[in-house]
Short mmCIF file of C-alpha atoms in Angstrom, two decimals:
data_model
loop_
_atom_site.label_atom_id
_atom_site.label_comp_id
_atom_site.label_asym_id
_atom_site.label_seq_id
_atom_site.Cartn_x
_atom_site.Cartn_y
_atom_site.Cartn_z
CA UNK A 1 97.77 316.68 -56.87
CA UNK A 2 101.15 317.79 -55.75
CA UNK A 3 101.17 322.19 -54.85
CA UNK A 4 103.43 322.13 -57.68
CA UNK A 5 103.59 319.89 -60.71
CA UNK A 6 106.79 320.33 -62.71
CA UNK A 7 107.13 320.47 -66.42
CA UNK A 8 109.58 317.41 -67.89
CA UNK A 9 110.07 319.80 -71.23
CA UNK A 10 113.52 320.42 -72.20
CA UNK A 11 115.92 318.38 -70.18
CA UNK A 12 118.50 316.32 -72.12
CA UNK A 13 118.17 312.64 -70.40
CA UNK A 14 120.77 313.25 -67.50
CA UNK A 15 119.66 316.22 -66.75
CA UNK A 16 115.85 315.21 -66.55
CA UNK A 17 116.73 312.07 -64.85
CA UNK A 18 118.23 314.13 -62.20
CA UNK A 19 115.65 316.79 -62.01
CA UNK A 20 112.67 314.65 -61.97
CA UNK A 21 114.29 312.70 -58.92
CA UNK A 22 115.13 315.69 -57.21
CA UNK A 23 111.31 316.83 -57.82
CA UNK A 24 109.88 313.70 -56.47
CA UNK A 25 111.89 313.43 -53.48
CA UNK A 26 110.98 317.39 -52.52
CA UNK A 27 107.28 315.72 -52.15
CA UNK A 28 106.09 316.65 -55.85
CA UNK A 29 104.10 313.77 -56.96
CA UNK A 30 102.71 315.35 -61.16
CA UNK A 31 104.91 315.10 -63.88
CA UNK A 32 103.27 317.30 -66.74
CA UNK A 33 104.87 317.09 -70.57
CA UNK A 34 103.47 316.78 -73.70
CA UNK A 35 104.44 314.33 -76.77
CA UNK A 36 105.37 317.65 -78.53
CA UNK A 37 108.28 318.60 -76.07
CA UNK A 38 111.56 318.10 -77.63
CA UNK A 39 109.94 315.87 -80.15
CA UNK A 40 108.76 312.82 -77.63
CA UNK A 41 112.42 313.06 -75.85
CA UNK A 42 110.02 314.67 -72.48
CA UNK A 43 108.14 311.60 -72.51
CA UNK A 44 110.68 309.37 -72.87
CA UNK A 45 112.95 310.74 -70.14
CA UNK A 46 110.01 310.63 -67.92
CA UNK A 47 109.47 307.22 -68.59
CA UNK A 48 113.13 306.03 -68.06
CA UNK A 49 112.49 308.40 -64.60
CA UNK A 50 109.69 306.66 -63.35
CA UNK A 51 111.16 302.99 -64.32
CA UNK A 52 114.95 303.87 -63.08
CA UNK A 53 113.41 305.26 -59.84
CA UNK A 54 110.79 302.80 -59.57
CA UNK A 55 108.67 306.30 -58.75
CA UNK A 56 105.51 304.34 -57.44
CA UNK A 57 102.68 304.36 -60.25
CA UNK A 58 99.62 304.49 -58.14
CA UNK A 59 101.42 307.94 -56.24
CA UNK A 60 102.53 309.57 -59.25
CA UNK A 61 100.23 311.62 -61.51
CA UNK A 62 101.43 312.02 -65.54
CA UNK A 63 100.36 314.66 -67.52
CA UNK A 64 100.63 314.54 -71.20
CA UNK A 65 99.00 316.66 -73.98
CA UNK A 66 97.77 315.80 -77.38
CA UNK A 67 97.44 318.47 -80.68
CA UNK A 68 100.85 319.54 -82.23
CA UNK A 69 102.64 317.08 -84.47
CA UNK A 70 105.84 314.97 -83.37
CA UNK A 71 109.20 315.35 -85.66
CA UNK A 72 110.52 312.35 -86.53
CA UNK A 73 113.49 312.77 -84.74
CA UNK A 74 114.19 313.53 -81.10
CA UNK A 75 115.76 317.15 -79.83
CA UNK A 76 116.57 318.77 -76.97
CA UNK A 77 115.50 322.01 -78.25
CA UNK A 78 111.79 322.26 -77.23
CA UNK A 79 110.54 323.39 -80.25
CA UNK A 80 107.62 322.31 -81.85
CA UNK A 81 106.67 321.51 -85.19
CA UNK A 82 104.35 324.58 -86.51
CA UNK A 83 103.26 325.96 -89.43
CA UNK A 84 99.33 325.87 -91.41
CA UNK A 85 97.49 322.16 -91.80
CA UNK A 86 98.94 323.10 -95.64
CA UNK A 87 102.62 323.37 -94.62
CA UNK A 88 102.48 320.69 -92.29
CA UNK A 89 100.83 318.38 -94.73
CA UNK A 90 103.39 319.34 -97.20
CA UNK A 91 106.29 318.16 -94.92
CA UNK A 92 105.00 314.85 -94.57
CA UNK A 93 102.52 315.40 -91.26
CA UNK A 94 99.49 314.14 -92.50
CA UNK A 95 97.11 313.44 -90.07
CA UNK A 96 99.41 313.99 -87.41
CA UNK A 97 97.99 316.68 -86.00
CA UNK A 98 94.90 318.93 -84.70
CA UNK A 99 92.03 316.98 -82.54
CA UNK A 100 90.87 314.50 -85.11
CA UNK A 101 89.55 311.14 -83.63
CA UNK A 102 92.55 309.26 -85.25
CA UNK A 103 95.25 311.57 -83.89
CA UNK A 104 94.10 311.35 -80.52
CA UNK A 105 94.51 308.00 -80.52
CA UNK A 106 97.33 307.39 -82.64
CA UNK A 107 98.93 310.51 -80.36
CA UNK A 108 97.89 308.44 -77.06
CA UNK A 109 99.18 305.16 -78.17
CA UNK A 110 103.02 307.03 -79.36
CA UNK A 111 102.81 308.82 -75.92
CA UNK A 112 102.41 305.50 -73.75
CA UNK A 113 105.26 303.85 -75.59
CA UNK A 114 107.65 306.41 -75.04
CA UNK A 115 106.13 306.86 -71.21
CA UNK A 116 106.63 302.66 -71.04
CA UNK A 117 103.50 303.36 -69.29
CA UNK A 118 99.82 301.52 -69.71
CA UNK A 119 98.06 305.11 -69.18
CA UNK A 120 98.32 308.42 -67.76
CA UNK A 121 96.48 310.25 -65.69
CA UNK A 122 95.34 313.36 -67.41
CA UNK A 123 95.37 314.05 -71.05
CA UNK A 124 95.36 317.28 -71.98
CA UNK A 125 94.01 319.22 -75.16
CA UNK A 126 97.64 321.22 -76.11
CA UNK A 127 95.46 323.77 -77.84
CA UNK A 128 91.81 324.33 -79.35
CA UNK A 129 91.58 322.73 -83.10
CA UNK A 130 88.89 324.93 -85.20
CA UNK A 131 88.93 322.52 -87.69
CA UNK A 132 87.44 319.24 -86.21
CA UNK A 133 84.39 319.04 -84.55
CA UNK A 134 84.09 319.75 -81.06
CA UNK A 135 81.54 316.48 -81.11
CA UNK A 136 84.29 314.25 -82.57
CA UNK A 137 86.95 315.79 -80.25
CA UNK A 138 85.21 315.09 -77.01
CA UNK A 139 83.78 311.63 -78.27
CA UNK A 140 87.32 310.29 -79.03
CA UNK A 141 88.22 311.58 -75.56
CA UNK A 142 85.48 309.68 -73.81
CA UNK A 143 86.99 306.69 -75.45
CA UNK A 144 90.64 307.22 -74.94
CA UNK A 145 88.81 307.46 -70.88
CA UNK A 146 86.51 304.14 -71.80
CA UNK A 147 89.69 302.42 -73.36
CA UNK A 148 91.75 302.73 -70.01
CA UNK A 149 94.31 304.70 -71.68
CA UNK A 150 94.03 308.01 -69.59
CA UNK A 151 92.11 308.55 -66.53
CA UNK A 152 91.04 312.18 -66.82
CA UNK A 153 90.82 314.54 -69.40
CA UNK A 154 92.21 318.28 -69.07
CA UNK A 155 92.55 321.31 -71.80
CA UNK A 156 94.95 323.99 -72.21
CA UNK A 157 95.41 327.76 -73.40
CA UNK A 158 92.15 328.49 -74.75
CA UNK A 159 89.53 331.33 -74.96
CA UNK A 160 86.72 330.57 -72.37
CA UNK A 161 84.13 330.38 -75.20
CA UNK A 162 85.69 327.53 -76.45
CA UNK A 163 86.34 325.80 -73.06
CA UNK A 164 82.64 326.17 -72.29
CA UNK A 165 81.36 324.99 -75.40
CA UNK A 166 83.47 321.43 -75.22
CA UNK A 167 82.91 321.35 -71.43
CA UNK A 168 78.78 321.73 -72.44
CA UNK A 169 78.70 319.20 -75.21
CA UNK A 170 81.09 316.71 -73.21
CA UNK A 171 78.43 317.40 -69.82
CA UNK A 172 75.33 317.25 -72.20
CA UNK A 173 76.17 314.38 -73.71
CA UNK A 174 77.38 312.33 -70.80
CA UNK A 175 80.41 312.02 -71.74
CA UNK A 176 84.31 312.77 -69.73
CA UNK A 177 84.14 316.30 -68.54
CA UNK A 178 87.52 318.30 -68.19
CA UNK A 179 89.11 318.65 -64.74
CA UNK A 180 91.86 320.94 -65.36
CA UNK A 181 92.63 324.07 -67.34
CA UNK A 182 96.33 324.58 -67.93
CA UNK A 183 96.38 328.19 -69.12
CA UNK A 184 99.07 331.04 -69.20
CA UNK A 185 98.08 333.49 -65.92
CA UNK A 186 100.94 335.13 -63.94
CA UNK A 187 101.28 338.60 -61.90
CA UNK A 188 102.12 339.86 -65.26
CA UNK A 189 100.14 338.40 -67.77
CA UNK A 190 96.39 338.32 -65.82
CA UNK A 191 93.63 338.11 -68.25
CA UNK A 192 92.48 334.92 -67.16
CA UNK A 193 90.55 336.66 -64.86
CA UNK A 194 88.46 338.09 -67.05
CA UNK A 195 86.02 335.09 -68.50
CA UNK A 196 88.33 331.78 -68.14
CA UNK A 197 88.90 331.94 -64.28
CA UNK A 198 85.07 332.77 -63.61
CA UNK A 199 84.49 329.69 -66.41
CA UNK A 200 86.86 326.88 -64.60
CA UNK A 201 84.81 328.21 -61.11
CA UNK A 202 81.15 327.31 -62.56
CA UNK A 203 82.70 323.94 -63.93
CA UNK A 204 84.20 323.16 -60.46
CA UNK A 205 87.67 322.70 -62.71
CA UNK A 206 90.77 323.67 -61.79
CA UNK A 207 93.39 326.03 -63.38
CA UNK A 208 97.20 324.66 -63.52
CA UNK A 209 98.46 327.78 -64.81
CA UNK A 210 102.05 327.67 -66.95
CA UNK A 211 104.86 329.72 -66.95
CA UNK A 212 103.84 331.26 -63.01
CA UNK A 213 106.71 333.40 -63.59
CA UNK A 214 106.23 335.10 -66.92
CA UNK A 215 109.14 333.21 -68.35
CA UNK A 216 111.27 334.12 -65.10
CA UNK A 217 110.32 337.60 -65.48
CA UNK A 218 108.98 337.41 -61.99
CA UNK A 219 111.95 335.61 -60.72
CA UNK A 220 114.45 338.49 -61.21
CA UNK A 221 114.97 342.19 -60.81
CA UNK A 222 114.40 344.48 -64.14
CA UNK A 223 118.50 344.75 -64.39
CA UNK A 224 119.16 341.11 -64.76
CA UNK A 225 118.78 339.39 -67.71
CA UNK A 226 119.61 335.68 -68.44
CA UNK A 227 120.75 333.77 -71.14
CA UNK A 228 117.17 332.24 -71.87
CA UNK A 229 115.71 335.83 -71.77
CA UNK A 230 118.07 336.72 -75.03
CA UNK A 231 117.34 333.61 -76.93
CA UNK A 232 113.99 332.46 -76.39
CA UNK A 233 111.40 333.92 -78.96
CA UNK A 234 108.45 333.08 -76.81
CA UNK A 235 109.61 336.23 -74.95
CA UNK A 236 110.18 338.44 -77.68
CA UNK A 237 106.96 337.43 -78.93
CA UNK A 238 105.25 338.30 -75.67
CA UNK A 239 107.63 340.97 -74.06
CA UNK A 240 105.84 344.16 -73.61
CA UNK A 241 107.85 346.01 -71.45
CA UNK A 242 105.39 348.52 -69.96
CA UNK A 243 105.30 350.65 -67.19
CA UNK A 244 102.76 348.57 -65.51
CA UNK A 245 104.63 345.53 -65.94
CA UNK A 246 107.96 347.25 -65.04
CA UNK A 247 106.19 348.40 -62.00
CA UNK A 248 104.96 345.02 -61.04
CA UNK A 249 108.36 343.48 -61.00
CA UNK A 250 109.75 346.24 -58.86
CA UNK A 251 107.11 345.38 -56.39
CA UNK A 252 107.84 341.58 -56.48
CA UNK A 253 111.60 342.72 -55.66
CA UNK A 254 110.72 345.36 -52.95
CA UNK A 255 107.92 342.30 -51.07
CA UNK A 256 110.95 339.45 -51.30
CA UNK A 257 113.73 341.94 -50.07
CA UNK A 258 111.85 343.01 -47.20
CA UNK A 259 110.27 339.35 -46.54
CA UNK A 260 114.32 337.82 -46.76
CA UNK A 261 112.89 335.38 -49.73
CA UNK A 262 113.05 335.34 -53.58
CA UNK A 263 111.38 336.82 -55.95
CA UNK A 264 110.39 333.69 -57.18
CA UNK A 265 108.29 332.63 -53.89
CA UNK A 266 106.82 335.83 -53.62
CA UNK A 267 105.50 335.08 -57.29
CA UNK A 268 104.48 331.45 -56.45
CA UNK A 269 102.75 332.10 -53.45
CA UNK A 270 100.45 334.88 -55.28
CA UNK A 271 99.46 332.14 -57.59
CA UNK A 272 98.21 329.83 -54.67
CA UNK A 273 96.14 332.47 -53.10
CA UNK A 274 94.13 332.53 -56.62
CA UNK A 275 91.38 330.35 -56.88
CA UNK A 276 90.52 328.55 -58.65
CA UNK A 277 94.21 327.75 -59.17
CA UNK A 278 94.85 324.04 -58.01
CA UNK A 279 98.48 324.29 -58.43
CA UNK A 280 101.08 326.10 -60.58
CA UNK A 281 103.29 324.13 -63.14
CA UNK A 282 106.80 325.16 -62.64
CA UNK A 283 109.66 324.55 -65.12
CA UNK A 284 113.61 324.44 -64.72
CA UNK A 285 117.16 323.82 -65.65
CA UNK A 286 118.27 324.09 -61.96
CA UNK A 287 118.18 322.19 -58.83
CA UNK A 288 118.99 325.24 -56.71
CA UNK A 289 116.05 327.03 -58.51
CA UNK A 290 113.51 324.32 -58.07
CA UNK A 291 114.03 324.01 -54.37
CA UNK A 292 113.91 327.85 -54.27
CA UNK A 293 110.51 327.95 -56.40
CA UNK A 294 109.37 325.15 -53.88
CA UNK A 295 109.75 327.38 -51.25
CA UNK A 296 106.84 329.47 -52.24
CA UNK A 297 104.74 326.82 -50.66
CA UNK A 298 105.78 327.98 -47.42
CA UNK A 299 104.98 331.66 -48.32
CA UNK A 300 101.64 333.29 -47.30
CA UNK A 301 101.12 336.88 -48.25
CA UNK A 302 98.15 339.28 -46.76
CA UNK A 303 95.61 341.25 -48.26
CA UNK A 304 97.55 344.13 -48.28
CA UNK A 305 100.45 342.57 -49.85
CA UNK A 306 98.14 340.51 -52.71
CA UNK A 307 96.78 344.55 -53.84
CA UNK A 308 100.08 346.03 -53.92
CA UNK A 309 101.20 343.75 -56.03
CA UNK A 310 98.33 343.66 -58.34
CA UNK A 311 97.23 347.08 -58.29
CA UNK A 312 99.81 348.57 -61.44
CA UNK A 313 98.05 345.78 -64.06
CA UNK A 314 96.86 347.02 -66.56
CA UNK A 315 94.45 345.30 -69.22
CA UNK A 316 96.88 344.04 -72.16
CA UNK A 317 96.54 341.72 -75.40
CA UNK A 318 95.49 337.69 -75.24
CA UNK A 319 98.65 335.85 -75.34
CA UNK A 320 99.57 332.44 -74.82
CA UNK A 321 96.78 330.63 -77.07
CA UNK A 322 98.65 330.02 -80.55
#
């Protein structure tokens, strides 16, 4: 796997066309979406990538996920379809949804169509479903595996507990293990490191964290704000604002000033020193900021530099897992 995979979420089609060429020509070789981003559009613009390109399939690893439903119509907006099983039943979703045996594959099948692809390489759990059995969820996995449809199988922003017990019953019962964890974990937002990162280390399975800047928190000083920052409720869902956090930042901006680099390598080169962090999934409407992310690679901080930057953290509320 490539040091950074990069998320195909919400591009319109030139835009991702252009992105996901620019990606694969900086050396990254994983494409991670999900059927849910911008309503199938990710995976289709991925697809026309990969056949446009003629990106070579036995080079490239695709990521796609599996759990939220798919609107019937395409958007460039991201957003996807939630609500209760009720009010998603009651606009139509039946079935469409959640772990169940006969989403996963009817989710799989959808996915490769829109990918033009015969399988990908990891599919991912989008979230934890507490109503299907963990034994039905991890069976119809094993098959999608069986069936040639995916390769490997991978889960994502979920509370240890429940990553153990599917990892256990999938181990147990000799059936596909998970090799990746995508979960939220950033200089900001570090809970992780309480029972998942400890978890994914006794597994031997590795963490692809999302969102390695803290929804490009990380990637600017405290007196900037962007457009995105205004608009997108993920952040005003998650935005604390504390001291700690506040202090954190300042840190990241004092290390890159003094270092001649971004804030944004400074950030991404923290995540690669954490284990058992394969690689970071990084996300964005910009050429000039993806080769400037990219350069994080490059970026090796001491000791020294790792605990200043960690030391103002302070323990906050699990976010990231709805």
């Amino acid at each position: 796997m490539s040091n950074t995979p990069t998320k195909t979420m919400t591009y319109t089609r030139l835009e991702g066309l252009k992105h996901i060429k620019a990606a694969y020509d900086a050396g990254i070789q994983t494409f991670d979406t999900a059927n849910a981003y911008s309503n199938g559009l990710s995976e289709t613009i991925l697809g026309k990538a990969i056949e446009k390109f003629n990106l070579p399939r036995d080079e490239i690893v695709v990521m796609t996920k599996v759990y939220f439903p798919v609107a019937k119509e395409q958007t460039t907006s991201g957003t996807a379809l939630l609500g209760t099983d009720t009010e998603l039943e009651a606009k139509g979703y039946v079935n469409q949804f959640g772990l169940s045996r006969k989403n996963i594959f009817e989710s799989v099948k959808r996915s490769l169509e829109r990918l033009q692809l015969d399988y990908v390489d990891v599919l991912q759990c989008h979230r934890f479903d507490y109503n299907t059995p963990i034994a039905e969820t991890m069976q119809a996995l094993h098959d999608v595996v069986q069936a040639g449809y995916a390769r490997y199988i991978g889960m994502s922003s979920c509370y240890a507990y429940q990553f153990q017990a599917m990892q256990n019953y999938a181990i147990s019962n000799k059936l596909t293990p998970f090799i990746s964890m995508q979960n939220y974990y950033n200089l900001i937002y570090r809970e992780e490191e309480r029972e998942m990162m400890p978890t994914l280390k006794m597994f031997g399975v590795g963490s692809i964290p999302w969102s390695p800047l803290g929804r490009g928190r990380l990637a600017r000083p405290l007196s900037q704000q962007t457009a995105r920052e205004s608009k997108d409720s993920w952040i005003a869902v998650s935005k604390t604002q504390t001291d700690a956090e506040n202090a954190i930042i300042n840190r990241v901006e004092a290390l890159a000033a003094a270092k001649g680099i971004s804030m944004a390598q400074i950030s991404v080169a923290w995540m690669l020193s954490k284990d058992p962090v394969a690689a970071p999934i990084v996300g964005t409407t910009s050429l000039k900021n993806l080769e400037d992310i990219l350069g994080g690679i490059h970026v090796k901080l001491t000791g020294e530099e790792i605990k200043s930057l960690e030391e103002p953290y302070q323990a906050q509320a699990i976010i990231g897992h709805w």
